PDB file of C-alpha atoms in Angstrom:
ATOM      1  CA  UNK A 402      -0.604 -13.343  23.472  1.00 47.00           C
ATOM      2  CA  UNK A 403      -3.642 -14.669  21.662  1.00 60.00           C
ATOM      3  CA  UNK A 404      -3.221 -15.616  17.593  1.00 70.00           C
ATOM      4  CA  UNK A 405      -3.608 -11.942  17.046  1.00 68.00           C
ATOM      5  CA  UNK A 406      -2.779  -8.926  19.153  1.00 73.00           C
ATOM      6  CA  UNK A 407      -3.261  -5.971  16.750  1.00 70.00           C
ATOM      7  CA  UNK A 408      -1.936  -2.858  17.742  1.00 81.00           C
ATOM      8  CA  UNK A 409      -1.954  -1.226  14.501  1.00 90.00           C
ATOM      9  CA  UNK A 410      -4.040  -0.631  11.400  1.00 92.00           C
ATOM     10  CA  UNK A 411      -2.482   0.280   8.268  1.00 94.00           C
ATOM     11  CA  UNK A 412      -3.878   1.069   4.498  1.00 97.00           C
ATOM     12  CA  UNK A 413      -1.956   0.168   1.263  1.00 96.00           C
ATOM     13  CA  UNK A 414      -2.341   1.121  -2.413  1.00 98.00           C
ATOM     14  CA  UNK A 415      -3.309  -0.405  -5.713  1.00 98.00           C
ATOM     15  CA  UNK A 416      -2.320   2.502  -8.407  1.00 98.00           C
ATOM     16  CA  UNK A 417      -2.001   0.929 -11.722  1.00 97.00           C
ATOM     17  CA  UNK A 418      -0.416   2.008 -15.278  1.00 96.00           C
ATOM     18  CA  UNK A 419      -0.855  -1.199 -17.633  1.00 96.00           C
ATOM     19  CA  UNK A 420       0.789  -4.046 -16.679  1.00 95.00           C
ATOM     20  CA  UNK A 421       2.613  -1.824 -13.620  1.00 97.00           C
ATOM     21  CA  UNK A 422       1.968  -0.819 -10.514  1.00 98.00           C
ATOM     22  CA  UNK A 423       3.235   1.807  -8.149  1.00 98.00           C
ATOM     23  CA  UNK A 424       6.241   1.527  -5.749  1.00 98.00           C
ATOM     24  CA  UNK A 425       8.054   2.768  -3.046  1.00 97.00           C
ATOM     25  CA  UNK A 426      11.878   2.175  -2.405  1.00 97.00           C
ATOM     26  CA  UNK A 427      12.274   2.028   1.392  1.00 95.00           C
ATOM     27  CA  UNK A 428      15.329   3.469   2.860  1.00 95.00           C
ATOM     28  CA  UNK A 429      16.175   4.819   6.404  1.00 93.00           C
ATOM     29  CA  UNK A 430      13.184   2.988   8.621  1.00 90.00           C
ATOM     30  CA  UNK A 431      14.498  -0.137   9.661  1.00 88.00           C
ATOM     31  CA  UNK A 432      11.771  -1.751   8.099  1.00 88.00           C
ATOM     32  CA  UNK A 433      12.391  -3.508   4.466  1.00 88.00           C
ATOM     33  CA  UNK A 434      14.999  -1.157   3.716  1.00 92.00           C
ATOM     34  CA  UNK A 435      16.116  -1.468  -0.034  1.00 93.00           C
ATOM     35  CA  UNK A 436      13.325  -3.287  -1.054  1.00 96.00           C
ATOM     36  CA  UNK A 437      10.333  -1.862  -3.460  1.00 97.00           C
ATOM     37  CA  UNK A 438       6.452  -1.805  -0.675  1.00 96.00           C
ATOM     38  CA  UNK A 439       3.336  -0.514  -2.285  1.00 97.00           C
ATOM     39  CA  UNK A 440       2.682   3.029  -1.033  1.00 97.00           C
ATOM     40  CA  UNK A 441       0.605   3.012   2.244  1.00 96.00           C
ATOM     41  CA  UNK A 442       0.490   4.104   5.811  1.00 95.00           C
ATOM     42  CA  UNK A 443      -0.936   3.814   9.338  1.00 93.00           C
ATOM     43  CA  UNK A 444      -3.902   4.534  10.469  1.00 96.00           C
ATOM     44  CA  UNK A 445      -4.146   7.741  13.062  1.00 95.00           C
ATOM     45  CA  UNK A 446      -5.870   7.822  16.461  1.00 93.00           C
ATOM     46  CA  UNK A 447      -9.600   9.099  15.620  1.00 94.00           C
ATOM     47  CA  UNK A 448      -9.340   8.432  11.921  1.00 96.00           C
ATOM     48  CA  UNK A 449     -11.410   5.791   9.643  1.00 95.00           C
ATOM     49  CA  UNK A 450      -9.963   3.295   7.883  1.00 96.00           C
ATOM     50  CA  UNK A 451     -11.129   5.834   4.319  1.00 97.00           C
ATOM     51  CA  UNK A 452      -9.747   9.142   6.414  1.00 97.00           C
ATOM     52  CA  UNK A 453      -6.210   7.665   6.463  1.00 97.00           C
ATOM     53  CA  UNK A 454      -6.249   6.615   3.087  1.00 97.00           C
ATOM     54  CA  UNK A 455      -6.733  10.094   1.737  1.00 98.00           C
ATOM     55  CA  UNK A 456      -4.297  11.591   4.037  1.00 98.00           C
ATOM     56  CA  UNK A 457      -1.622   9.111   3.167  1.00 97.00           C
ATOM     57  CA  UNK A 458      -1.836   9.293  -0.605  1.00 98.00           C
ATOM     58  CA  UNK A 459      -1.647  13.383   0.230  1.00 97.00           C
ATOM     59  CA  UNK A 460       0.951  12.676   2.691  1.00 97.00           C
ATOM     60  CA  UNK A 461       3.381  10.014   0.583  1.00 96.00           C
ATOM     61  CA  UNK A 462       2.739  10.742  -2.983  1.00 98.00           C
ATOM     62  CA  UNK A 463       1.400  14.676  -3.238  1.00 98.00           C
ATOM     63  CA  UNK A 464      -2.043  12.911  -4.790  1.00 98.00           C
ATOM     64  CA  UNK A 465      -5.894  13.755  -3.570  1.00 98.00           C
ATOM     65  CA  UNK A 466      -8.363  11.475  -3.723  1.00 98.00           C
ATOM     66  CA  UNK A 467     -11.946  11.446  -2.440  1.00 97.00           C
ATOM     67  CA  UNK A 468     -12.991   8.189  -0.526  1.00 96.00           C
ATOM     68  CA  UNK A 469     -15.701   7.627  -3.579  1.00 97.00           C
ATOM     69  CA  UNK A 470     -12.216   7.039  -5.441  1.00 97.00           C
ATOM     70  CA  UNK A 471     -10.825   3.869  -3.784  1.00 98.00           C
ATOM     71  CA  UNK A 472     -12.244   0.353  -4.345  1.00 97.00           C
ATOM     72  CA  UNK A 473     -11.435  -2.196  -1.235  1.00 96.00           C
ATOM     73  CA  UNK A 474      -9.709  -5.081  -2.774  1.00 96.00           C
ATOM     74  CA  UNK A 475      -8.021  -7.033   0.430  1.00 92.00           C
ATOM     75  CA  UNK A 476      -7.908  -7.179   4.095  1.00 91.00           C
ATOM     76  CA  UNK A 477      -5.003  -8.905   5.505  1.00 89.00           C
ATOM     77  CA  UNK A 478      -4.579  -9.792   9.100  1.00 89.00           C
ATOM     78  CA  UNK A 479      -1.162  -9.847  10.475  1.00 85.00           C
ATOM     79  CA  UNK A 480      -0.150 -11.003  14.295  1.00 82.00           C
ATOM     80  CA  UNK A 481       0.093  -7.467  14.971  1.00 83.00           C
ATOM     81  CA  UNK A 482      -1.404  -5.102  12.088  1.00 86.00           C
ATOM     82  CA  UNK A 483      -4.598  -5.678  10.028  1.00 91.00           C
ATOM     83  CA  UNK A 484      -4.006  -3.797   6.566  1.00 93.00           C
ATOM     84  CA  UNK A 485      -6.113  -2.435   4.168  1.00 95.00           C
ATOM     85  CA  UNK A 486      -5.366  -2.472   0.415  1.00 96.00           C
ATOM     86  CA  UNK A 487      -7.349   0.056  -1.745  1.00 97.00           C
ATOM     87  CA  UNK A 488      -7.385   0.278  -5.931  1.00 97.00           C
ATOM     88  CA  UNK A 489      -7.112   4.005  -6.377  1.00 98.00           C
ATOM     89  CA  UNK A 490      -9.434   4.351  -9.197  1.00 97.00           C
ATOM     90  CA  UNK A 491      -8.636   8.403  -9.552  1.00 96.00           C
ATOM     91  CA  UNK A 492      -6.738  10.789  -8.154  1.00 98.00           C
ATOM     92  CA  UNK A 493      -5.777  14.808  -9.164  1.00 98.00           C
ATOM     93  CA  UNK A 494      -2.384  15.950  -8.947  1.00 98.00           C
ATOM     94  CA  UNK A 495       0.887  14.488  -9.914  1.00 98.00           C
ATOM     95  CA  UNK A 496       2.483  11.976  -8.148  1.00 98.00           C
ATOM     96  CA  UNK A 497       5.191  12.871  -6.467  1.00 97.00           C
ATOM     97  CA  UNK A 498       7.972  11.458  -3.866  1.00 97.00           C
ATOM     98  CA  UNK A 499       6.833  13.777  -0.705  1.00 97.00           C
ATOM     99  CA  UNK A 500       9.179  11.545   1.758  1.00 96.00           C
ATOM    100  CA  UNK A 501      12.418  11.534   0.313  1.00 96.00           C
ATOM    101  CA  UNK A 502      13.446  10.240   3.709  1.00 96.00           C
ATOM    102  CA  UNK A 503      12.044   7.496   3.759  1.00 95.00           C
ATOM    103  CA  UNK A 504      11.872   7.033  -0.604  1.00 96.00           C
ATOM    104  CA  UNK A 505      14.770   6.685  -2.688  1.00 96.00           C
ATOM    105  CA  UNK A 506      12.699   6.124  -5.610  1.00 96.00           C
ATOM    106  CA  UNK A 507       8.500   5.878  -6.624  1.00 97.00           C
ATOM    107  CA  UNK A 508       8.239   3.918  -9.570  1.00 97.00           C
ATOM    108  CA  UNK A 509       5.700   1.659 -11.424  1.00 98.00           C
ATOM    109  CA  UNK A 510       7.065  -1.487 -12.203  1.00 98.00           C
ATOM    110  CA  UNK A 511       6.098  -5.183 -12.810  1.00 97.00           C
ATOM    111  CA  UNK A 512       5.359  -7.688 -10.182  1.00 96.00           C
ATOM    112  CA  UNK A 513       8.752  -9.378 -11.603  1.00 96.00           C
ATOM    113  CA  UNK A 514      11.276  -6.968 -10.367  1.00 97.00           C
ATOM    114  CA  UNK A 515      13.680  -8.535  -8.488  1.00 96.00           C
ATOM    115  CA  UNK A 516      13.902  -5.548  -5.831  1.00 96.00           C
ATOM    116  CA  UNK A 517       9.844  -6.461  -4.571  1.00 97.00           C
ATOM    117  CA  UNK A 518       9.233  -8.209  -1.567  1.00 91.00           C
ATOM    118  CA  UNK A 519       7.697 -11.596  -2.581  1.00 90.00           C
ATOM    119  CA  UNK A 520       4.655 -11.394  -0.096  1.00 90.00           C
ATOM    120  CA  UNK A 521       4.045  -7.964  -1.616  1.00 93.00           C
ATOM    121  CA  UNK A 522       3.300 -10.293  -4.858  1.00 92.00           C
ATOM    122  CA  UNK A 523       1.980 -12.284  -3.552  1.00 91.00           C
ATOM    123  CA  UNK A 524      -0.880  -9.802  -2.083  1.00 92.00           C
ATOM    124  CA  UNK A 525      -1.141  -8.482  -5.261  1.00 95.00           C
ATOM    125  CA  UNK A 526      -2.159 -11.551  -6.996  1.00 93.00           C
ATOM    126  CA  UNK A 527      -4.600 -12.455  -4.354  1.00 91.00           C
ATOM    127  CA  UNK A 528      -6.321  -8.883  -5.266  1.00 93.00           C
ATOM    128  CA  UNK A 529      -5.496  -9.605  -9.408  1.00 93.00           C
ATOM    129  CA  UNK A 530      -7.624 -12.790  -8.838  1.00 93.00           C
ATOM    130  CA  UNK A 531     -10.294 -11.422  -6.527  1.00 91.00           C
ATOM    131  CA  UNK A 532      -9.811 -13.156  -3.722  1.00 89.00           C
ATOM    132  CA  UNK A 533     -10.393 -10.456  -0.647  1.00 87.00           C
ATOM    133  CA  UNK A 534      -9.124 -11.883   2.282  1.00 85.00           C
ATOM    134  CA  UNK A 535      -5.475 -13.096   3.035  1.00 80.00           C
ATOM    135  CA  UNK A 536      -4.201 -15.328   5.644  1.00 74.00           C
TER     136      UNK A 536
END
């Protein structure tokens, strides 16, 4: 395997009120159960990187946006996923918790809560201070 072998492309979501920003408690997926992720999603077979981001917002938080409406803020390469994050600048509709199955909670909180992952803050800062590429 080579430094990176990505397999997957995912988009994640900037949606801010103040000093707060959206978040999803994961529960029942294995993956960072418990702990509060930015709301986001994978990129489908045949889909752009903007496509996807629409559909998830629809998909996860009962929001539409038009591609127009997200800024690119970061592109982080993992071993095996490169993700997108997007500022969602507007949106219609009310957001909503449209996977309670894999939710237990959307909220907007600050970067301090203690239920966040740290590299989730990380990310975040990077984006607060414009910095567009993490590695």
């Amino acid at each position: 395997m080579t430094a990176y072998d990505i397999r997957k492309v995912a988009v994640v979501f900037l949606i801010k009120q103040g000093d707060k920003y959206l978040f999803q408690k994961r529960i029942n997926t294995g993956y960072c159960d418990g702990y509060y992720l930015l709301p986001g999603g994978h990129v489908d077979a045949g889909e752009t990187v903007l496509q996807a981001a629409v559909r998830e917002l629809r998909e996860e938080l009962g929001i539409r946006v038009l591609p127009n409406d997200l800024t690119f803020k970061l592109v982080h390469p993992l071993k095996t996923h490169i993700v997108f994050f997007f500022e969602v600048q507007k949106y219609t509709g009310t957001i909503s918790n449209q996977e309670p199955d894999k939710h237990s909670d959307v909220s907007f909180l600050r970067l301090d809560h203690p239920e966040i992952l740290s590299e989730v803050c990380l990310e975040v800062r990077q984006i607060e201070q414009n910095q567009f590429f993490l590695e």
